[in-house]
Amino acid sequence: MAVSDHVDLPTFMEGVKKRNPYQPEFVQAVQEVAEDIFEFIEDKEEYHAQQILRRIAEPDRVVSFRVCWEDDNGNVRVQRGWRVQNNNAIGPYKGGIRFHPSVTESVLKFLAFEQTFKNALTGLPMGGGKGGSNFNPKGKSVREIMRFCQSFMTELYRHIGADIDVPAGDIGVGGREIGFMFGQYKRITNNFTGVLTGKGLEWGGSLIRTEATGYGAVYFLANMLATKGEDLVGKTAVISGSGNVATHAAEKIVQLGGKVLTLSDSGGFIHDPDGLDQEKINWVKSHKTHRRGRIEEYVEAFPNATFHAGKTPWGVPCYLALPCATQNELLGDDARTLIANGCKGVSEGANMPTDLDGVHVFKAAKILYAPGKASNAGGVAVSGLEMSQNSERRSWKEDELQQMLKDIMAGIHQSCLAYGDQGGGYIDYVKGANIAGFKKVADAMLAFGVV
Ligand code: NDP
Ligand code: 2IT
C-alpha cells in the first residue's frame, strides 16, 4: 500500500501543523475544509493516491519581499510584502491584496487557500491567490499611500499578469490603491492589460464590482431564506464592519426590505434601533471610505444610535447576522449568543470571520449558515467578469452585470445544495461549499498528473 493511503484526519492535521508552525490562521482554514473533505474522499481512491488535499494545502509558491518607501518626513520605512499563489489548476491565480498591520504569511496563506475553493464555486476559470503587506494605511497621507503602492508594485509586477495572476482589492485596498498600483504596473511594463481588477470605470473597470461582494452576500442570504419560503422583508440584521463589504451588504438588505441595526469598525459598534436607511449608509460610506473616519462619530450625526466601544455587535438580538469585517471576529460564544437570541441566518461577507468553535455551533443549531467562500464570492465573480470584459476590450451594461451576479450567486447556492443537503430540511452549506469547490479543483489536478 502506498504511503499516501488513508491517513486519518487527526494525523493529516498533525502534519499540516508541523509543516506550518506559527501559522494558526492557515491551519484553521485547512482544518475547516479537511473536516468535510475527509468524509467525501473516504471511498475515492484516486484523490488519496494522488494526495490531492495535501497538494491543495501546499501553496504553489509564496513570494515574500521587502517594500521600502519614504514617508512625508523623509524617513525610510520598511514593510513586508507577499503574494501567495495557492493553486492555478482551473485558471490564473486570482485574489485580493490586503494592507493591514495584522497581515502575516499565515493570514495570506489562509486567504489564498480559501480563495481557491471560492473561485471554483463561481464557475469561472480562476485559480486562488492572495497578497498584501503589513503596511498600515491609517493616518497616512495620500502621497504616502501612493509611494507605498508604487514600491509594492515595483516588486509585485514580476509575478503577475493577465494570464498568470490577477490581484484585486481587499481590506485597506480600494479603487484608489488599485489605481496607484495599476499606474505603476503600466509604467514599468508599458502594458495596458487586465492585470488587476477593481479598476476605475474609465480605465478598464467593471460596473458593480464595487458593490458586488456585499450585494452578493445578501443575494446568497435571500437564496437561503427562499428554501424556507421566507424573504428579507421586515427581518432585522446585525452587520459588522463599515467598509466596502459591510456598507454594500447593508444597502442591499435595506433595498430588499430588511432592517439593519448595526455596523462596526476596529473601535467598536454602533447600534441604531431605527435602522439604517440609504442616507445613513451614504454617510457611513463617505465618512469611512473617503474620509477614513471612525464609526463612533455616527452617533453625533444620528443621535438615536449608541456606540459600544471595544465590542462586537453579536449581542444585539437579530434574525440575520452578516460578519463583514475580518477573520475570527465571531467566536463560539458569540455564535451561542446569536442562536439564543433567535438568529436564523448567517451570511459571511468577510473571509473566515467565524472561528472553528463558532462554525460547529452554527452547524449543530442547523440554522442557515453560509461560509464566506460561498457567500462572499460575488466580488471575485465580478472581478472574473471584469477580466472577460478586458479581454474582449468592451464593457457590459449594468443590468447585464447585475443579472450575471444574481445568477452566479444562485449557481453557488445550487452547488451547496448538491453536496450539502442533509435531508430533513437541513442544508450544511459549509460542507456543500467545501465539497463542490474541492471537487472541481481536484478533478482538474487529476488531469495534470503529479506536478
Ligand atoms: P475595508 O478595508 O473596506 O473595510 C474593513 C472593515 O473591517 C473596516 O470597517 C475595518 O475597521 C474593519 N476591520 C478590519 N480589520 C479589523 C480588525 N482586525 N478588527 C476589527 N475590525 C476590523 O475591507 P473590505 O470591506 O473590502 O473587507 C472586509 C472583509 O471582506 C475582509 O474579510 C475581506 O477579506 C472580505 N472580502 C472582501 C472582498 C472585496 O471585494 N473587497 C471580497 C470578498 C471578501 P477599521 O476601519 O477600524 O480598520
Ligand atoms: O476575498 C476576496 O474574494 C476578495 N478580496 C476579492 C478578490 C478579487 O480578486 O476580486
Short mmCIF file of N, CA, C and O and ligand atoms in Angstrom, two decimals, residues 98 100 118 138 170-172 209 213 241-245 264-266 288 294 324-326 349-351 376, ligand 1:
data_model
loop_
_atom_site.label_atom_id
_atom_site.label_comp_id
_atom_site.label_asym_id
_atom_site.label_seq_id
_atom_site.Cartn_x
_atom_site.Cartn_y
_atom_site.Cartn_z
N ARG A 98 -4.29 42.78 0.52
CA ARG A 98 -4.69 43.37 1.79
C ARG A 98 -3.55 44.18 2.39
O ARG A 98 -2.44 43.68 2.50
N HIS A 100 -2.84 45.80 5.90
CA HIS A 100 -3.29 45.94 7.29
C HIS A 100 -2.14 45.48 8.18
O HIS A 100 -1.43 44.53 7.83
N LYS A 118 -13.35 29.15 -3.29
CA LYS A 118 -14.33 30.19 -3.61
C LYS A 118 -14.38 30.44 -5.12
O LYS A 118 -15.44 30.46 -5.74
N LYS A 138 -3.78 53.56 7.79
CA LYS A 138 -4.43 54.54 8.68
C LYS A 138 -3.46 55.66 9.05
O LYS A 138 -2.33 55.41 9.44
N ASP A 170 -8.83 44.30 -1.22
CA ASP A 170 -9.29 43.60 -0.01
C ASP A 170 -9.20 44.66 1.09
O ASP A 170 -9.22 45.86 0.79
N ILE A 171 -9.06 44.26 2.34
CA ILE A 171 -9.00 45.24 3.43
C ILE A 171 -7.87 46.25 3.16
O ILE A 171 -6.75 45.86 2.85
N GLY A 172 -8.23 47.52 3.24
CA GLY A 172 -7.23 48.59 3.07
C GLY A 172 -6.83 48.86 1.64
O GLY A 172 -6.00 49.75 1.39
N ARG A 209 -18.57 46.17 -9.74
CA ARG A 209 -17.52 45.46 -9.00
C ARG A 209 -17.47 45.96 -7.55
O ARG A 209 -17.33 45.18 -6.62
N THR A 213 -19.48 42.34 -3.72
CA THR A 213 -19.30 41.40 -2.60
C THR A 213 -20.47 41.51 -1.62
O THR A 213 -21.08 40.50 -1.24
N GLY A 241 -18.31 45.52 10.63
CA GLY A 241 -17.53 46.21 9.61
C GLY A 241 -18.27 47.44 9.12
O GLY A 241 -19.48 47.60 9.38
N SER A 242 -17.54 48.31 8.45
CA SER A 242 -18.17 49.51 7.86
C SER A 242 -17.39 49.91 6.62
O SER A 242 -17.36 51.07 6.23
N GLY A 243 -16.76 48.92 6.00
CA GLY A 243 -16.00 49.17 4.78
C GLY A 243 -16.81 48.79 3.56
O GLY A 243 -18.05 48.78 3.58
N ASN A 244 -16.10 48.43 2.50
CA ASN A 244 -16.74 48.13 1.23
C ASN A 244 -17.82 47.05 1.36
O ASN A 244 -18.96 47.22 0.91
N VAL A 245 -17.47 45.93 1.97
CA VAL A 245 -18.40 44.80 2.01
C VAL A 245 -19.60 45.11 2.92
O VAL A 245 -20.76 44.91 2.54
N SER A 264 -19.84 48.32 12.39
CA SER A 264 -18.75 48.41 13.37
C SER A 264 -17.44 48.77 12.68
O SER A 264 -17.36 48.79 11.44
N ASP A 265 -16.43 49.07 13.48
CA ASP A 265 -15.06 49.10 12.98
C ASP A 265 -14.17 48.60 14.10
O ASP A 265 -14.67 48.07 15.11
N SER A 266 -12.86 48.78 13.96
CA SER A 266 -11.97 48.21 14.97
C SER A 266 -12.11 48.90 16.33
O SER A 266 -11.60 48.40 17.33
N LYS A 288 -16.32 56.75 6.25
CA LYS A 288 -15.29 55.71 6.43
C LYS A 288 -14.38 55.59 5.21
O LYS A 288 -13.16 55.52 5.35
N ARG A 294 -13.95 57.45 11.98
CA ARG A 294 -14.27 56.36 12.91
C ARG A 294 -15.78 56.18 12.97
O ARG A 294 -16.54 57.15 12.92
N CYS A 324 -18.82 41.10 8.37
CA CYS A 324 -18.24 41.67 7.15
C CYS A 324 -16.97 42.47 7.44
O CYS A 324 -16.64 43.41 6.69
N ALA A 325 -16.25 42.14 8.53
CA ALA A 325 -15.03 42.90 8.86
C ALA A 325 -13.77 42.07 8.59
O ALA A 325 -13.02 42.36 7.66
N THR A 326 -13.54 41.02 9.39
CA THR A 326 -12.25 40.33 9.29
C THR A 326 -12.33 38.92 9.84
O THR A 326 -13.38 38.50 10.34
N GLY A 349 -19.77 37.87 4.93
CA GLY A 349 -19.20 38.76 3.91
C GLY A 349 -17.69 38.74 3.99
O GLY A 349 -16.99 38.88 2.99
N ALA A 350 -17.16 38.58 5.21
CA ALA A 350 -15.71 38.52 5.41
C ALA A 350 -15.21 37.10 5.13
O ALA A 350 -16.00 36.16 4.94
N ASN A 351 -13.90 36.93 5.10
CA ASN A 351 -13.29 35.61 4.94
C ASN A 351 -12.99 35.02 6.31
O ASN A 351 -12.29 35.65 7.11
N ASN A 376 -19.43 35.21 -0.01
CA ASN A 376 -18.78 36.47 -0.42
C ASN A 376 -18.11 36.36 -1.79
O ASN A 376 -17.31 37.22 -2.17
P1 NDP B 1 -12.40 47.53 4.05
O1 NDP B 1 -10.98 47.90 4.23
O2 NDP B 1 -13.23 48.29 3.09
O3 NDP B 1 -13.15 47.53 5.45
C1 NDP B 1 -12.73 46.72 6.50
C2 NDP B 1 -13.65 46.91 7.68
O4 NDP B 1 -13.39 45.91 8.65
C3 NDP B 1 -13.46 48.23 8.37
O5 NDP B 1 -14.67 48.60 8.98
C4 NDP B 1 -12.41 47.89 9.42
O6 NDP B 1 -12.39 48.76 10.56
C5 NDP B 1 -12.86 46.51 9.83
N1 NDP B 1 -11.71 45.73 10.30
C6 NDP B 1 -10.63 45.36 9.57
N2 NDP B 1 -9.76 44.69 10.33
C7 NDP B 1 -10.31 44.64 11.56
C8 NDP B 1 -9.91 44.07 12.78
N3 NDP B 1 -8.73 43.39 12.89
N4 NDP B 1 -10.74 44.19 13.85
C9 NDP B 1 -11.91 44.85 13.74
N5 NDP B 1 -12.35 45.42 12.61
C10 NDP B 1 -11.57 45.31 11.54
O7 NDP B 1 -12.37 45.97 3.64
P2 NDP B 1 -13.49 45.12 2.89
O8 NDP B 1 -14.84 45.58 3.26
O9 NDP B 1 -13.12 45.03 1.47
O10 NDP B 1 -13.20 43.67 3.50
C11 NDP B 1 -13.90 43.18 4.65
C12 NDP B 1 -13.85 41.67 4.66
O11 NDP B 1 -14.46 41.17 3.47
C13 NDP B 1 -12.45 41.05 4.70
O12 NDP B 1 -12.50 39.85 5.42
C14 NDP B 1 -12.18 40.73 3.23
O13 NDP B 1 -11.23 39.70 3.08
C15 NDP B 1 -13.57 40.27 2.81
N6 NDP B 1 -13.83 40.30 1.38
C16 NDP B 1 -13.67 41.43 0.64
C17 NDP B 1 -13.97 41.43 -0.71
C18 NDP B 1 -13.90 42.67 -1.53
O14 NDP B 1 -14.29 42.60 -2.70
N7 NDP B 1 -13.47 43.80 -1.01
C19 NDP B 1 -14.39 40.19 -1.39
C20 NDP B 1 -14.61 39.07 -0.51
C21 NDP B 1 -14.31 39.14 0.82
P3 NDP B 1 -11.29 49.93 10.67
O15 NDP B 1 -11.74 50.97 9.68
O16 NDP B 1 -11.34 50.36 12.07
O17 NDP B 1 -9.98 49.31 10.28
#
